[in-house]
Amino acid sequence: MLKAQNTEITSQSEQSKNVGRLVCVGTGMHLAGQISTLSKSYIEIADVVFSLVTDGFAARWLDAINADVRSLQSFYAKPDEVKNRRDTYSEMVNAILAEVRQGKLVVCAFYGHPGIFACVAHMAIKQARAEGFESNMLPGISAEACLWADLGIDPANVGHQSFEATQFLLYNHIPNNCTHLLLWQIALAGEHTLTQFSTTTAKLEILVEHLSQWYPLEHPVVIYEAATLPFQQPRIDTIALSDLPFAELRSISTLMIPPSKKLTLNQQILDKLGITADTIG
C-alpha cells in the first residue's frame, strides 16, 4: 500500500513539473516522530521545501531528507529592526509562489499543524489557487492535540472554546465558563501592532481583570507548552488566575482555563424531548 502511495505521489510530482504545485504539510510538535507518512513522502520528493520549524534539530532532519530546504525564518525582523509581521508573511508567500510559478513541486513544512496559527500556509494556498495552481494542505499533530493528551482531558466531556489571546481581549467574546477555555499566544496578549514578540505586565493585568467577570481570581489556570523534542517534558504549570501577569511566558505558551461552573440542564429542551433529568448520565 505504501509503495502504491509513493508511486501516486511521484506521478503527481512528475505532472506538477509542468504546471507547479504547492503542498503545505505539518511536521507535528515532536521532531520527526509526529509527521504522517504521506507528509514525509512529499518532503522527500519535493523540488523545493520551505520550512518554518522551531529548532535546529528539526531543520537538520529536513535537510537530511531533501537537498533543497529553505528556511522561512530569515524573513522575520532582525534583532535591531522593527518590522510588521504582515510584511514578513507577504514576503514568505512571495518566495513560495515564485518557485511554484517555475513549475516546481513546492512543499512547505510547518511545525505542528500547517493550518493552525500558521497564516502563511493559508495565504500561500489561496494565492496559488487564484493563479490556477493545484495546492492543498495535509494535517499535522497540533499543540492542541498534545495539550489534551498531556493534561488527560477529553474536551468532549464538557466542551471547549479556543481563542487567540489578543482577539479575545479586543472583541466582545463571552466565554462559557462551564467549558474549558484555551487562550493561544498568551505571551502576546494585547499586542496588536504585529511588531512586538511579547506583551507587558500591564496588558496581562487587563486580561486578568477581563477574565474575572467569569472566573474568580483564585481560580486555577494552566500554562501549557508542548514538548518539541523526544527527551523533553511538556510544561504544565498550574497557577492562580491572579498570578498570570507575573508568570514566565514564552511564544509557545498557551493558557488553559478549566471550567469554573458545572454544566446545567436545559429543562425546556428536556421537556420537548420527553427526557427526565434523572436519566442523564
Short mmCIF file of C-alpha atoms in Angstrom, two decimals:
data_model
loop_
_atom_site.label_atom_id
_atom_site.label_comp_id
_atom_site.label_asym_id
_atom_site.label_seq_id
_atom_site.Cartn_x
_atom_site.Cartn_y
_atom_site.Cartn_z
CA MET A 1 0.00 0.00 0.00
CA LEU A 2 2.82 2.38 0.90
CA LYS A 3 4.55 1.59 -2.41
CA ALA A 4 1.36 2.44 -4.30
CA GLN A 5 1.01 5.63 -2.29
CA ASN A 6 4.57 6.71 -3.10
CA THR A 7 4.04 5.83 -6.76
CA GLU A 8 0.96 8.07 -6.81
CA ILE A 9 2.88 10.93 -5.18
CA THR A 10 5.76 10.55 -7.62
CA SER A 11 3.32 10.55 -10.52
CA GLN A 12 1.73 13.72 -9.18
CA SER A 13 5.19 15.25 -8.82
CA GLU A 14 6.10 14.45 -12.42
CA GLN A 15 2.87 16.03 -13.64
CA SER A 16 3.39 19.09 -11.48
CA LYS A 17 6.78 19.89 -13.02
CA ASN A 18 4.94 21.43 -15.95
CA VAL A 19 2.31 23.34 -14.02
CA GLY A 20 3.65 23.88 -10.50
CA ARG A 21 2.08 22.61 -7.31
CA LEU A 22 2.03 23.61 -3.65
CA VAL A 23 1.59 21.27 -0.69
CA CYS A 24 1.63 22.53 2.90
CA VAL A 25 2.35 19.86 5.49
CA GLY A 26 2.62 19.67 9.27
CA THR A 27 5.60 18.07 10.95
CA GLY A 28 3.86 17.69 14.31
CA MET A 29 5.28 19.02 17.57
CA HIS A 30 7.91 16.32 18.13
CA LEU A 31 10.93 16.14 15.86
CA ALA A 32 10.24 13.60 13.08
CA GLY A 33 8.08 11.39 15.32
CA GLN A 34 4.70 13.02 14.69
CA ILE A 35 4.77 13.58 10.94
CA SER A 36 2.50 11.46 8.77
CA THR A 37 3.93 9.06 6.21
CA LEU A 38 2.24 10.99 3.41
CA SER A 39 3.67 14.35 4.54
CA LYS A 40 7.16 12.90 4.86
CA SER A 41 6.86 11.43 1.36
CA TYR A 42 6.02 14.82 -0.11
CA ILE A 43 9.03 16.38 1.60
CA GLU A 44 11.27 13.66 0.17
CA ILE A 45 10.20 14.14 -3.45
CA ALA A 46 9.66 17.91 -3.47
CA ASP A 47 11.69 20.09 -5.81
CA VAL A 48 11.88 22.77 -3.10
CA VAL A 49 11.00 22.62 0.61
CA PHE A 50 10.31 25.78 2.59
CA SER A 51 10.44 25.26 6.33
CA LEU A 52 9.21 27.01 9.44
CA VAL A 53 10.20 24.83 12.39
CA THR A 54 11.10 25.53 15.99
CA ASP A 55 14.65 24.25 16.39
CA GLY A 56 17.87 23.23 14.69
CA PHE A 57 17.23 19.53 15.23
CA ALA A 58 14.08 19.67 13.10
CA ALA A 59 15.85 21.79 10.47
CA ARG A 60 18.69 19.26 10.19
CA TRP A 61 16.20 16.40 9.92
CA LEU A 62 14.55 18.13 6.97
CA ASP A 63 17.97 18.74 5.36
CA ALA A 64 18.66 15.02 5.62
CA ILE A 65 15.64 14.03 3.54
CA ASN A 66 15.66 16.77 0.89
CA ALA A 67 18.59 18.52 -0.75
CA ASP A 68 16.86 21.89 -1.19
CA VAL A 69 15.36 23.07 2.10
CA ARG A 70 14.99 26.82 2.60
CA SER A 71 14.10 28.26 5.99
CA LEU A 72 11.49 30.99 6.14
CA GLN A 73 12.90 32.27 9.44
CA SER A 74 15.15 34.72 7.60
CA PHE A 75 12.13 36.85 6.66
CA TYR A 76 11.44 37.79 10.27
CA ALA A 77 12.73 41.10 11.64
CA LYS A 78 16.38 41.25 12.67
CA PRO A 79 17.12 41.98 16.36
CA ASP A 80 17.62 45.71 15.72
CA GLU A 81 14.77 46.02 13.20
CA VAL A 82 11.09 46.94 13.63
CA LYS A 83 9.03 45.10 11.05
CA ASN A 84 5.34 44.42 10.77
CA ARG A 85 4.68 40.70 10.63
CA ARG A 86 2.17 41.24 7.81
CA ASP A 87 5.13 42.31 5.66
CA THR A 88 7.06 39.25 6.79
CA TYR A 89 4.22 36.92 5.85
CA SER A 90 3.77 38.56 2.45
CA GLU A 91 7.48 38.13 1.71
CA MET A 92 7.27 34.46 2.68
CA VAL A 93 4.31 33.91 0.38
CA ASN A 94 6.08 35.69 -2.49
CA ALA A 95 9.13 33.45 -2.08
CA ILE A 96 6.98 30.32 -2.08
CA LEU A 97 4.90 31.33 -5.10
CA ALA A 98 8.00 32.31 -7.08
CA GLU A 99 9.07 28.65 -7.04
CA VAL A 100 5.57 27.33 -7.81
CA ARG A 101 5.41 29.60 -10.86
CA GLN A 102 8.55 27.92 -12.16
CA GLY A 103 6.63 24.66 -12.43
CA LYS A 104 8.07 23.04 -9.31
CA LEU A 105 6.51 20.83 -6.69
CA VAL A 106 6.90 23.08 -3.66
CA VAL A 107 6.34 21.74 -0.15
CA CYS A 108 6.04 24.00 2.89
CA ALA A 109 6.78 22.23 6.16
CA PHE A 110 5.37 23.92 9.27
CA TYR A 111 5.80 22.63 12.80
CA GLY A 112 2.58 21.38 14.37
CA HIS A 113 -0.43 21.71 12.09
CA PRO A 114 0.14 23.82 8.95
CA GLY A 115 -3.26 25.48 9.20
CA ILE A 116 -3.37 26.36 12.90
CA PHE A 117 -1.71 29.66 13.82
CA ALA A 118 0.13 29.41 10.52
CA CYS A 119 -1.41 32.08 8.29
CA VAL A 120 1.38 31.76 5.72
CA ALA A 121 0.08 28.36 4.62
CA HIS A 122 -3.45 29.69 4.13
CA MET A 123 -2.19 32.79 2.32
CA ALA A 124 0.08 30.80 0.02
CA ILE A 125 -2.59 28.23 -0.84
CA LYS A 126 -5.16 30.97 -1.54
CA GLN A 127 -2.73 32.81 -3.83
CA ALA A 128 -1.63 29.62 -5.60
CA ARG A 129 -5.22 28.62 -6.31
CA ALA A 130 -6.03 32.15 -7.51
CA GLU A 131 -3.23 31.75 -10.06
CA GLY A 132 -4.53 28.36 -11.18
CA PHE A 133 -2.01 26.13 -9.41
CA GLU A 134 -3.02 22.96 -7.65
CA SER A 135 -2.47 23.31 -3.92
CA ASN A 136 -3.55 21.54 -0.76
CA MET A 137 -2.84 21.12 2.93
CA LEU A 138 -2.07 17.97 4.91
CA PRO A 139 -2.75 17.98 8.67
CA GLY A 140 -0.20 17.59 11.41
CA ILE A 141 -0.36 16.96 15.14
CA SER A 142 -1.05 20.35 16.71
CA ALA A 143 -0.23 21.82 20.10
CA GLU A 144 -3.90 21.46 21.00
CA ALA A 145 -3.84 17.73 20.25
CA CYS A 146 -0.80 17.43 22.52
CA LEU A 147 -2.46 19.54 25.23
CA TRP A 148 -5.45 17.26 25.63
CA ALA A 149 -3.20 14.21 25.73
CA ASP A 150 -0.72 15.70 28.22
CA LEU A 151 -3.42 17.07 30.54
CA GLY A 152 -5.52 13.91 30.33
CA ILE A 153 -8.66 15.81 29.33
CA ASP A 154 -11.36 14.72 26.93
CA PRO A 155 -12.73 18.05 25.64
CA ALA A 156 -15.94 16.30 24.63
CA ASN A 157 -16.92 15.84 28.29
CA VAL A 158 -17.97 19.46 28.83
CA GLY A 159 -16.86 21.09 25.56
CA HIS A 160 -14.19 23.70 24.97
CA GLN A 161 -13.61 27.12 23.42
CA SER A 162 -10.49 28.41 21.76
CA PHE A 163 -9.38 32.00 21.08
CA GLU A 164 -6.23 33.87 20.21
CA ALA A 165 -5.50 35.88 23.37
CA THR A 166 -5.39 39.34 21.79
CA GLN A 167 -8.53 38.71 19.76
CA PHE A 168 -10.27 37.57 22.95
CA LEU A 169 -9.36 40.88 24.57
CA LEU A 170 -10.23 43.20 21.70
CA TYR A 171 -13.55 41.70 20.66
CA ASN A 172 -16.78 41.02 22.51
CA HIS A 173 -16.24 37.33 23.14
CA ILE A 174 -18.25 35.89 26.01
CA PRO A 175 -16.76 32.60 27.25
CA ASN A 176 -18.88 29.76 28.55
CA ASN A 177 -17.28 29.14 31.93
CA CYS A 178 -18.83 25.68 32.09
CA THR A 179 -16.31 24.51 29.48
CA HIS A 180 -12.54 24.54 29.04
CA LEU A 181 -11.18 27.81 27.64
CA LEU A 182 -7.94 27.93 25.63
CA LEU A 183 -6.17 31.25 25.04
CA TRP A 184 -3.42 30.91 22.45
CA GLN A 185 -0.33 33.12 22.17
CA ILE A 186 -0.84 34.30 25.73
CA ALA A 187 2.65 35.84 25.68
CA LEU A 188 1.34 38.32 23.09
CA ALA A 189 -1.94 39.18 24.84
CA GLY A 190 -2.92 42.75 23.97
CA GLU A 191 -0.11 43.20 21.40
CA HIS A 192 -1.93 44.38 18.28
CA THR A 193 0.82 46.14 16.28
CA LEU A 194 2.35 42.92 14.90
CA THR A 195 5.79 44.39 15.56
CA GLN A 196 6.48 43.02 19.07
CA PHE A 197 7.04 39.47 20.27
CA SER A 198 5.95 39.88 23.89
CA THR A 199 3.29 41.55 25.99
CA THR A 200 3.56 43.56 29.21
CA THR A 201 2.54 43.01 32.81
CA ALA A 202 0.03 45.85 32.47
CA LYS A 203 -1.68 44.21 29.49
CA LEU A 204 -1.83 40.87 31.28
CA GLU A 205 -3.41 42.59 34.27
CA ILE A 206 -6.10 43.94 31.93
CA LEU A 207 -6.66 40.39 30.64
CA VAL A 208 -6.98 39.07 34.21
CA GLU A 209 -9.45 41.83 35.07
CA HIS A 210 -11.45 40.96 31.95
CA LEU A 211 -11.46 37.23 32.76
CA SER A 212 -12.52 37.90 36.36
CA GLN A 213 -16.03 38.56 35.05
CA TRP A 214 -16.37 34.80 34.60
CA TYR A 215 -13.59 33.29 36.73
CA PRO A 216 -12.61 34.01 40.36
CA LEU A 217 -9.13 35.50 40.78
CA GLU A 218 -8.11 32.42 42.78
CA HIS A 219 -9.33 30.08 40.01
CA PRO A 220 -6.54 27.67 38.94
CA VAL A 221 -5.31 28.05 35.37
CA VAL A 222 -2.66 26.11 33.47
CA ILE A 223 0.26 27.47 31.46
CA TYR A 224 0.97 24.78 28.88
CA GLU A 225 3.80 24.24 26.42
CA ALA A 226 4.01 21.12 24.28
CA ALA A 227 7.30 19.26 24.22
CA THR A 228 9.10 19.63 20.89
CA LEU A 229 11.87 17.06 21.40
CA PRO A 230 11.59 13.41 22.50
CA PHE A 231 13.69 13.97 25.64
CA GLN A 232 11.63 16.98 26.77
CA GLN A 233 8.64 17.04 29.07
CA PRO A 234 5.69 19.35 28.43
CA ARG A 235 5.34 22.41 30.62
CA ILE A 236 2.25 22.14 32.81
CA ASP A 237 2.28 24.91 35.42
CA THR A 238 -0.86 25.47 37.48
CA ILE A 239 -1.20 28.94 38.99
CA ALA A 240 -3.97 31.20 40.27
CA LEU A 241 -5.52 33.44 37.63
CA SER A 242 -4.38 36.47 39.63
CA ASP A 243 -0.74 35.39 39.25
CA LEU A 244 -0.79 35.30 35.44
CA PRO A 245 0.76 38.78 34.92
CA PHE A 246 3.87 37.68 36.81
CA ALA A 247 4.30 34.23 35.24
CA GLU A 248 7.11 33.37 32.82
CA LEU A 249 5.56 33.25 29.37
CA ARG A 250 7.12 32.21 26.07
CA SER A 251 5.96 32.39 22.49
CA ILE A 252 4.69 28.80 22.64
CA SER A 253 2.79 29.25 25.93
CA THR A 254 -0.94 28.51 25.93
CA LEU A 255 -3.34 29.33 28.76
CA MET A 256 -5.87 26.63 29.62
CA ILE A 257 -8.66 27.72 31.96
CA PRO A 258 -10.73 24.87 33.42
CA PRO A 259 -14.46 25.32 33.98
CA SER A 260 -15.44 27.43 36.97
CA LYS A 261 -19.06 26.25 36.96
CA LYS A 262 -20.82 22.96 36.32
CA LEU A 263 -22.99 22.30 33.30
CA THR A 264 -26.71 22.85 33.88
CA LEU A 265 -29.51 21.07 32.07
CA ASN A 266 -31.81 22.88 29.65
CA GLN A 267 -35.21 21.93 31.08
CA GLN A 268 -37.13 23.31 28.09
CA ILE A 269 -35.29 21.02 25.71
CA LEU A 270 -35.62 18.07 28.07
CA ASP A 271 -39.38 18.60 28.16
CA LYS A 272 -39.60 18.78 24.35
CA LEU A 273 -37.58 15.59 24.03
CA GLY A 274 -39.54 13.83 26.76
CA ILE A 275 -36.37 13.23 28.81
CA THR A 276 -36.21 13.34 32.59
CA ALA A 277 -33.16 14.73 34.37
CA ASP A 278 -32.52 11.53 36.31
CA THR A 279 -31.85 9.65 33.05
CA ILE A 280 -28.96 11.93 32.04
CA GLY A 281 -25.57 10.39 32.80
#
